[in-house]
Coordinates of C-alpha atoms in Angstrom, one line a residue:
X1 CA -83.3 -39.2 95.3
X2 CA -83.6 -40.0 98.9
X3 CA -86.4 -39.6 101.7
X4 CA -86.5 -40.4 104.8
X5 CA -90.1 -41.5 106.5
X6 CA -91.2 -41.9 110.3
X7 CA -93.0 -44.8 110.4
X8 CA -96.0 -46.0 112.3
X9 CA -95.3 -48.7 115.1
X10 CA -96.0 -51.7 113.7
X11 CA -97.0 -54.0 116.4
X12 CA -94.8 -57.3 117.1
X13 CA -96.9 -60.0 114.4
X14 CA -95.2 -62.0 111.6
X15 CA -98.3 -60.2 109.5
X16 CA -96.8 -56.9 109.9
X17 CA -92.9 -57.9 109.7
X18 CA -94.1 -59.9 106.2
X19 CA -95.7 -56.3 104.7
X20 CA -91.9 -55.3 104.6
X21 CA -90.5 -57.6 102.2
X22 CA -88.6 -57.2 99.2
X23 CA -87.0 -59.3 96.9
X24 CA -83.5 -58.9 98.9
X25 CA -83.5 -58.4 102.6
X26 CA -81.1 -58.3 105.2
X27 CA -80.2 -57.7 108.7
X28 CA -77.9 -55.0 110.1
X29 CA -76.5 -55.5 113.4
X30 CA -73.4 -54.7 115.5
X31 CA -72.1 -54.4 119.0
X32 CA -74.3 -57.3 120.1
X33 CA -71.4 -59.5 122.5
X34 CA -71.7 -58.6 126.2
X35 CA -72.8 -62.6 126.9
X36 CA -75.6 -62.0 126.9
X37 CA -76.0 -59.0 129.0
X38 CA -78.6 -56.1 129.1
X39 CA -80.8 -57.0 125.2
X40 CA -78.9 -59.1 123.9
X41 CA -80.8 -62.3 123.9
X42 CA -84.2 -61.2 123.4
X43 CA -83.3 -59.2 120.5
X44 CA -81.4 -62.1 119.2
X45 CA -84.6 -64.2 119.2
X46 CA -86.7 -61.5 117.9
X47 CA -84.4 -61.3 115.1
X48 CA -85.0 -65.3 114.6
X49 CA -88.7 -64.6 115.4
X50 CA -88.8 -62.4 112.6
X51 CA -86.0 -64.2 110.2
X52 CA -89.0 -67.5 109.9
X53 CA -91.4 -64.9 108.6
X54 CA -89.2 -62.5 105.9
X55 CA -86.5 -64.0 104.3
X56 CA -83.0 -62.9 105.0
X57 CA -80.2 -63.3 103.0
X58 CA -77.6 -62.7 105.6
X59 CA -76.5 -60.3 108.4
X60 CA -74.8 -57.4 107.7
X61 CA -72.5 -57.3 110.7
X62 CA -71.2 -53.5 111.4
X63 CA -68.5 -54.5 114.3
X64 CA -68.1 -55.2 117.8
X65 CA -70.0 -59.1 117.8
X66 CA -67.9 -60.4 120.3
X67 CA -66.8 -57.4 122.8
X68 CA -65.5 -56.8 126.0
X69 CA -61.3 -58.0 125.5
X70 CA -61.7 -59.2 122.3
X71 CA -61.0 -62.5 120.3
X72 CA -57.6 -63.9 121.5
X73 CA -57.8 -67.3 119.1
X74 CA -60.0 -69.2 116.4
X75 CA -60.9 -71.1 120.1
X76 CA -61.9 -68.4 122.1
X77 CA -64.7 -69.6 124.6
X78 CA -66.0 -65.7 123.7
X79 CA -67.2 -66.9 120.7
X80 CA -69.4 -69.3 122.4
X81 CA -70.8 -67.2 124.4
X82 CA -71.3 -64.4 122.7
X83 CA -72.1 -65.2 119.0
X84 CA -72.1 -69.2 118.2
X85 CA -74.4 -69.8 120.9
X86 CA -76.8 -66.3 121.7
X87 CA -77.2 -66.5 118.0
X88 CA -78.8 -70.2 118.0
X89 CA -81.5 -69.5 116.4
X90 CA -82.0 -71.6 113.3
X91 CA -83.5 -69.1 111.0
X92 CA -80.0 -66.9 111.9
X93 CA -77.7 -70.0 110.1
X94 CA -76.9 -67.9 107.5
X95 CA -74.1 -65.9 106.2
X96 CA -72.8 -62.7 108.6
X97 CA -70.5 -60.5 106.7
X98 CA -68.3 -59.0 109.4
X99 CA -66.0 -55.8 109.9
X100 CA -63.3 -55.4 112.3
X101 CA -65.2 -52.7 115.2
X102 CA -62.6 -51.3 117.8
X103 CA -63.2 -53.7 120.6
X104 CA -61.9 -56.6 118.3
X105 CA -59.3 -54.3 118.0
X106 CA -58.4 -55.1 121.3
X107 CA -57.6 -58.6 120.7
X108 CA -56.0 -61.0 118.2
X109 CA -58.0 -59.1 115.1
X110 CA -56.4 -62.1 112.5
X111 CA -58.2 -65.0 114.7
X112 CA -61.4 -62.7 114.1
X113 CA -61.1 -63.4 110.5
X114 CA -59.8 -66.5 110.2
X115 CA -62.7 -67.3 112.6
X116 CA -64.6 -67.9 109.4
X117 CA -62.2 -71.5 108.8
X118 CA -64.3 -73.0 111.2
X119 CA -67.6 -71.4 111.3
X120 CA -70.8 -72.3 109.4
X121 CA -71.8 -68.4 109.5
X122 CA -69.0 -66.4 109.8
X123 CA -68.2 -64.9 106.4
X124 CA -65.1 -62.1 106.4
X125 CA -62.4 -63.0 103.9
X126 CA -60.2 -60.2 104.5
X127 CA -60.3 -56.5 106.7
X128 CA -61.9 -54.9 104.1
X129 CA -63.8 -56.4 101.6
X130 CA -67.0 -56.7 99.0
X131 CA -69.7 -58.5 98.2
X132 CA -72.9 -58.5 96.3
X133 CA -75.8 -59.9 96.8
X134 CA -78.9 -60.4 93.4
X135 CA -82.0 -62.0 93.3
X136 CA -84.4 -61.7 90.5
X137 CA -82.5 -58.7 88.5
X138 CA -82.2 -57.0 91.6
X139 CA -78.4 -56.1 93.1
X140 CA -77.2 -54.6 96.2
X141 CA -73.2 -54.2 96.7
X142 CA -72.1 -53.8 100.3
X143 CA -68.4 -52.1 101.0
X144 CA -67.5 -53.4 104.1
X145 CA -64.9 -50.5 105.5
X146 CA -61.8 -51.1 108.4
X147 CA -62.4 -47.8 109.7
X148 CA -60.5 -48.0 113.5
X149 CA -56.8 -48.0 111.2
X150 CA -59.1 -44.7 109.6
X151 CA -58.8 -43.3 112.9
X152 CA -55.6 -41.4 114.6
X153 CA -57.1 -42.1 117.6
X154 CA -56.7 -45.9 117.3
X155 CA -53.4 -45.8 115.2
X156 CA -51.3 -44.4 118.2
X157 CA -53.0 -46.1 121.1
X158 CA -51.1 -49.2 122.5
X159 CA -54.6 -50.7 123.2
X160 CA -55.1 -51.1 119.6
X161 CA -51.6 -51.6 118.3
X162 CA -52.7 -53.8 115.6
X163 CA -54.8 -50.7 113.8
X164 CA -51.6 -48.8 113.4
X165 CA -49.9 -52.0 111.6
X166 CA -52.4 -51.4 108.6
X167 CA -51.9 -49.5 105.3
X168 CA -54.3 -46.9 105.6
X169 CA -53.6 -45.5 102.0
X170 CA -53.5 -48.9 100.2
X171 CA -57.2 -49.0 102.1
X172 CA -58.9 -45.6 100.4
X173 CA -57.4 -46.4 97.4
X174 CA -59.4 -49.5 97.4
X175 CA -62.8 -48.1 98.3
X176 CA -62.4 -44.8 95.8
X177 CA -61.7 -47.8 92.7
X178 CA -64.4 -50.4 93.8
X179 CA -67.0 -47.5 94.0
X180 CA -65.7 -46.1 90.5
X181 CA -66.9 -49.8 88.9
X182 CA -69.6 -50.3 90.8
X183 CA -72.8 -50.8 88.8
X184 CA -75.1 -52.6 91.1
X185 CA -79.0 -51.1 91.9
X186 CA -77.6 -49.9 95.5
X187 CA -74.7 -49.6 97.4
X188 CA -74.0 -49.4 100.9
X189 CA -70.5 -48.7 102.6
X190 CA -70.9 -50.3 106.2
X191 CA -68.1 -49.1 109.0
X192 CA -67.6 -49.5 112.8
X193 CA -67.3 -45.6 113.3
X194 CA -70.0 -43.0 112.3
X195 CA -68.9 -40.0 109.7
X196 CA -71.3 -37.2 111.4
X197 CA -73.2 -38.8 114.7
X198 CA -71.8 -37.5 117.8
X199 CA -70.1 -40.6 119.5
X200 CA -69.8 -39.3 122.5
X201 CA -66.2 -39.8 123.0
X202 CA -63.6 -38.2 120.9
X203 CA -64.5 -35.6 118.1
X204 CA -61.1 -37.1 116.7
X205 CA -62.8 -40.2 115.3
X206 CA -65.7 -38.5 113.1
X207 CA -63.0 -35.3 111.8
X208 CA -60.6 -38.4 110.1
X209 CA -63.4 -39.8 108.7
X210 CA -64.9 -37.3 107.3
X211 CA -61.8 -35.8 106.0
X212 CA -60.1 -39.7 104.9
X213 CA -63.3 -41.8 104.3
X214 CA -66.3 -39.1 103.7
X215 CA -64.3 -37.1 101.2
X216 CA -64.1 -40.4 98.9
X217 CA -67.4 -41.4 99.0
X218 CA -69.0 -38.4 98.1
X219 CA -67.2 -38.6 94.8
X220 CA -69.4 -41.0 93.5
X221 CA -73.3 -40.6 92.8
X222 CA -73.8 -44.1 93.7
X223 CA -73.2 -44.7 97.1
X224 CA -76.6 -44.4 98.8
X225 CA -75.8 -45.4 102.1
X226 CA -72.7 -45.2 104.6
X227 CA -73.9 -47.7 108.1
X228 CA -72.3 -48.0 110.8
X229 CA -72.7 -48.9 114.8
X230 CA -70.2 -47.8 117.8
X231 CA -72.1 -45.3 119.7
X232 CA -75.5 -47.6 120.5
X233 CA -78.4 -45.7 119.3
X234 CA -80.0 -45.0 116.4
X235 CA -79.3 -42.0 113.8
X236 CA -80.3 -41.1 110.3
X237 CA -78.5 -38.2 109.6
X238 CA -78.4 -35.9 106.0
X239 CA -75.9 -33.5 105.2
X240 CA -77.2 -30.7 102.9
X241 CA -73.7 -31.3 100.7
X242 CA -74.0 -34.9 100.4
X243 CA -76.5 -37.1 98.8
X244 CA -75.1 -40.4 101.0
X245 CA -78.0 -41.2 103.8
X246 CA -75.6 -41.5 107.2
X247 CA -77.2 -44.5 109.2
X248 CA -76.0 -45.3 112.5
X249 CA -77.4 -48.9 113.7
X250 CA -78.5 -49.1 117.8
X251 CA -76.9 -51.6 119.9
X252 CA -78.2 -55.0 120.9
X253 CA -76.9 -55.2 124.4
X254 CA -77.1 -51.6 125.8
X255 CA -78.6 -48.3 125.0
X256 CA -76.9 -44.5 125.2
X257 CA -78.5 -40.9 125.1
X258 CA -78.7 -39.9 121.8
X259 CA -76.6 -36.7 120.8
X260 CA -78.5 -34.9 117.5
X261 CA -76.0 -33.2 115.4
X262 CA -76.9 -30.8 112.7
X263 CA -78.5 -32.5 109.8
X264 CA -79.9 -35.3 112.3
X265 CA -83.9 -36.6 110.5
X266 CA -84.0 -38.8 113.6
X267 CA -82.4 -40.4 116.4
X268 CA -83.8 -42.4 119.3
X269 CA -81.4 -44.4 121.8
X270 CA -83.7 -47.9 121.8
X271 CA -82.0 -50.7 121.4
X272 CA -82.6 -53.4 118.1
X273 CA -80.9 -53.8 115.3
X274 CA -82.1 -52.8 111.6
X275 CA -83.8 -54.7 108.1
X276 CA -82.9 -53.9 105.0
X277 CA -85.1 -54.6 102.2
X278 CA -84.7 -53.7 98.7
X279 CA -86.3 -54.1 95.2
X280 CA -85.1 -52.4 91.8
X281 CA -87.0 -49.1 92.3
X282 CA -86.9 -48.9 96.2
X283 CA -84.7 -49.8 99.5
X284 CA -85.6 -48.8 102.8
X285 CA -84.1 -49.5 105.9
X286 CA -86.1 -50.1 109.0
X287 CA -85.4 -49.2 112.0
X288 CA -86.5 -52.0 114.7
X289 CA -86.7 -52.1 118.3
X290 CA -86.6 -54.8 121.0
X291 CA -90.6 -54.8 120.9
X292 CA -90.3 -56.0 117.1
X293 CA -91.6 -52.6 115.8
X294 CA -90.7 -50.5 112.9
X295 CA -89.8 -46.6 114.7
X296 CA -88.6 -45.1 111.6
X297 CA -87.6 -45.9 108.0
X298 CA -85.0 -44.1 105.6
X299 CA -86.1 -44.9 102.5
X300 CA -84.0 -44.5 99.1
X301 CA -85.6 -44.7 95.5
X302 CA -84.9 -44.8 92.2

């Protein structure tokens, strides 16, 4: 069962941010890396603001960290700009579990994950991958999705020549087995690219993931969330034929007018970043702007 709440603007006090607690909580961000530019950094301390007060296991990092050209080596000065140092907050040295968005896709996509050899934080072992995170009884699996190679649109551009290098077959097969063994309290399937949301660019990218990716997560009664980032505001979107809440995450570094599709609960183009807490009978995902304050909340029980 699933419902989704509008909540009331909390104001900015670690009082408030503490009432939304759970035994597992996490941060969702993505397309934070413009060095610097527009939000960024004042989103990025509010996040560490709010990181001493509810404890985080890690950030949940839907694509596009580094942005403009992309990663071109383990030693790119991007990084230092753009993630190791506007992410200096101490209560934000933890684990961020990345996916490939379609800006790294523009660079040297390996160095992006082997970028984890040598940092303290960075955690992606592979393209696509799992993990799970417990505490206390309590489990949340998150199926981190490569959805550019998903894409046609990215598979037969030479600006992205590595997406079309990738087995997109060998991928879905993957994802439609993981979910069929998945047991865990929650799951949530993060991706770069929305399913539904209107992107704003091409209607390409949503049609081959809703006919590639959507078609095999609706198979299984236990994926309750599918996140994503990409078109910099946020949407909570249900489908009347699907029981999967569609959750797109807003930008850190620059807003865009919001597009409502049929089946949109809410949408707003602020920019933040999202929390994710979750207990055995409850999860709900809070929708945060750059103020610190809680806009809306899709909530998912048991």
């Amino acid at each position: 069962m699933a419902l989704a709440v509008v909540a009331v603007s909390f104001a900015q006090t670690p009082e408030s941010w503490k009432a939304l607690e759970k035994p597992l909580n996490f941060y969702l961000a993505n397309d934070l890396g413009r060095n610097g530019y527009y939000d960024q950094k004042p989103i990025a301390e509010l996040m560490g603001n709010m990181a001493e007060t509810v404890d985080i296991e890690c950030v949940v990092a839907a694509g596009d960290v580094h942005h403009f050209e992309g990663v071109r080596s383990v030693n790119d000065p991007l990084w230092m700009t753009n993630y190791e140092l506007i992410y200096s907050h101490p209560e934000l040295m933890i684990p961020w579990y990345a996916i490939l968005g379609n800006h790294e896709y523009r660079g040297n996509t390996q160095a992006v994950i082997d970028y984890s050899k040598i940092s303290a934080r960075w955690n992606m072992p592979d393209r696509y991958y799992t993990f799970v995170m417990e505490n206390d009884g309590i489990t949340v699996r998150f199926v981190m999705v490569d959805t550019a190679p998903l894409i046609d649109k990215y598979r037969e551009d030479d600006e992205y020549s590595d997406a079309c290098k990738q087995d997109m077959d060998k991928q879905l097969s993957w994802i439609d087995s993981l979910l069929t063994t998945s047991k865990e309290d929650w799951v949530l399937v993060v991706g770069h690219h929305p399913i539904f949301a209107e992107t704003g660019k091409d209607d390409s990218e949503r049609l081959d993931l809703q006919k590639r990716l959507d078609s095999i997560l609706r198979k299984h009664t236990n994926v309750d969330m599918y996140l994503c980032g990409h078109i910099h505001n946020f949407q909570h979107i249900r489908k009347v034929d699907s029981n999967i809440d569609y959750v797109v995450n807003t930008s850190g570094s620059l807003s865009r007018k919001v597009k409502p599709i049929d089946g949109t609960r809410f949408c707003s183009g602020d920019t933040g970043f999202s929390l994710i807490c979750a207990d055995k009978k409850e999860l709900n995902l809070h929708m945060i702007n750059k103020e610190g304050k809680v806009i809306y909340t899709v909530t998912r029980k048991k």
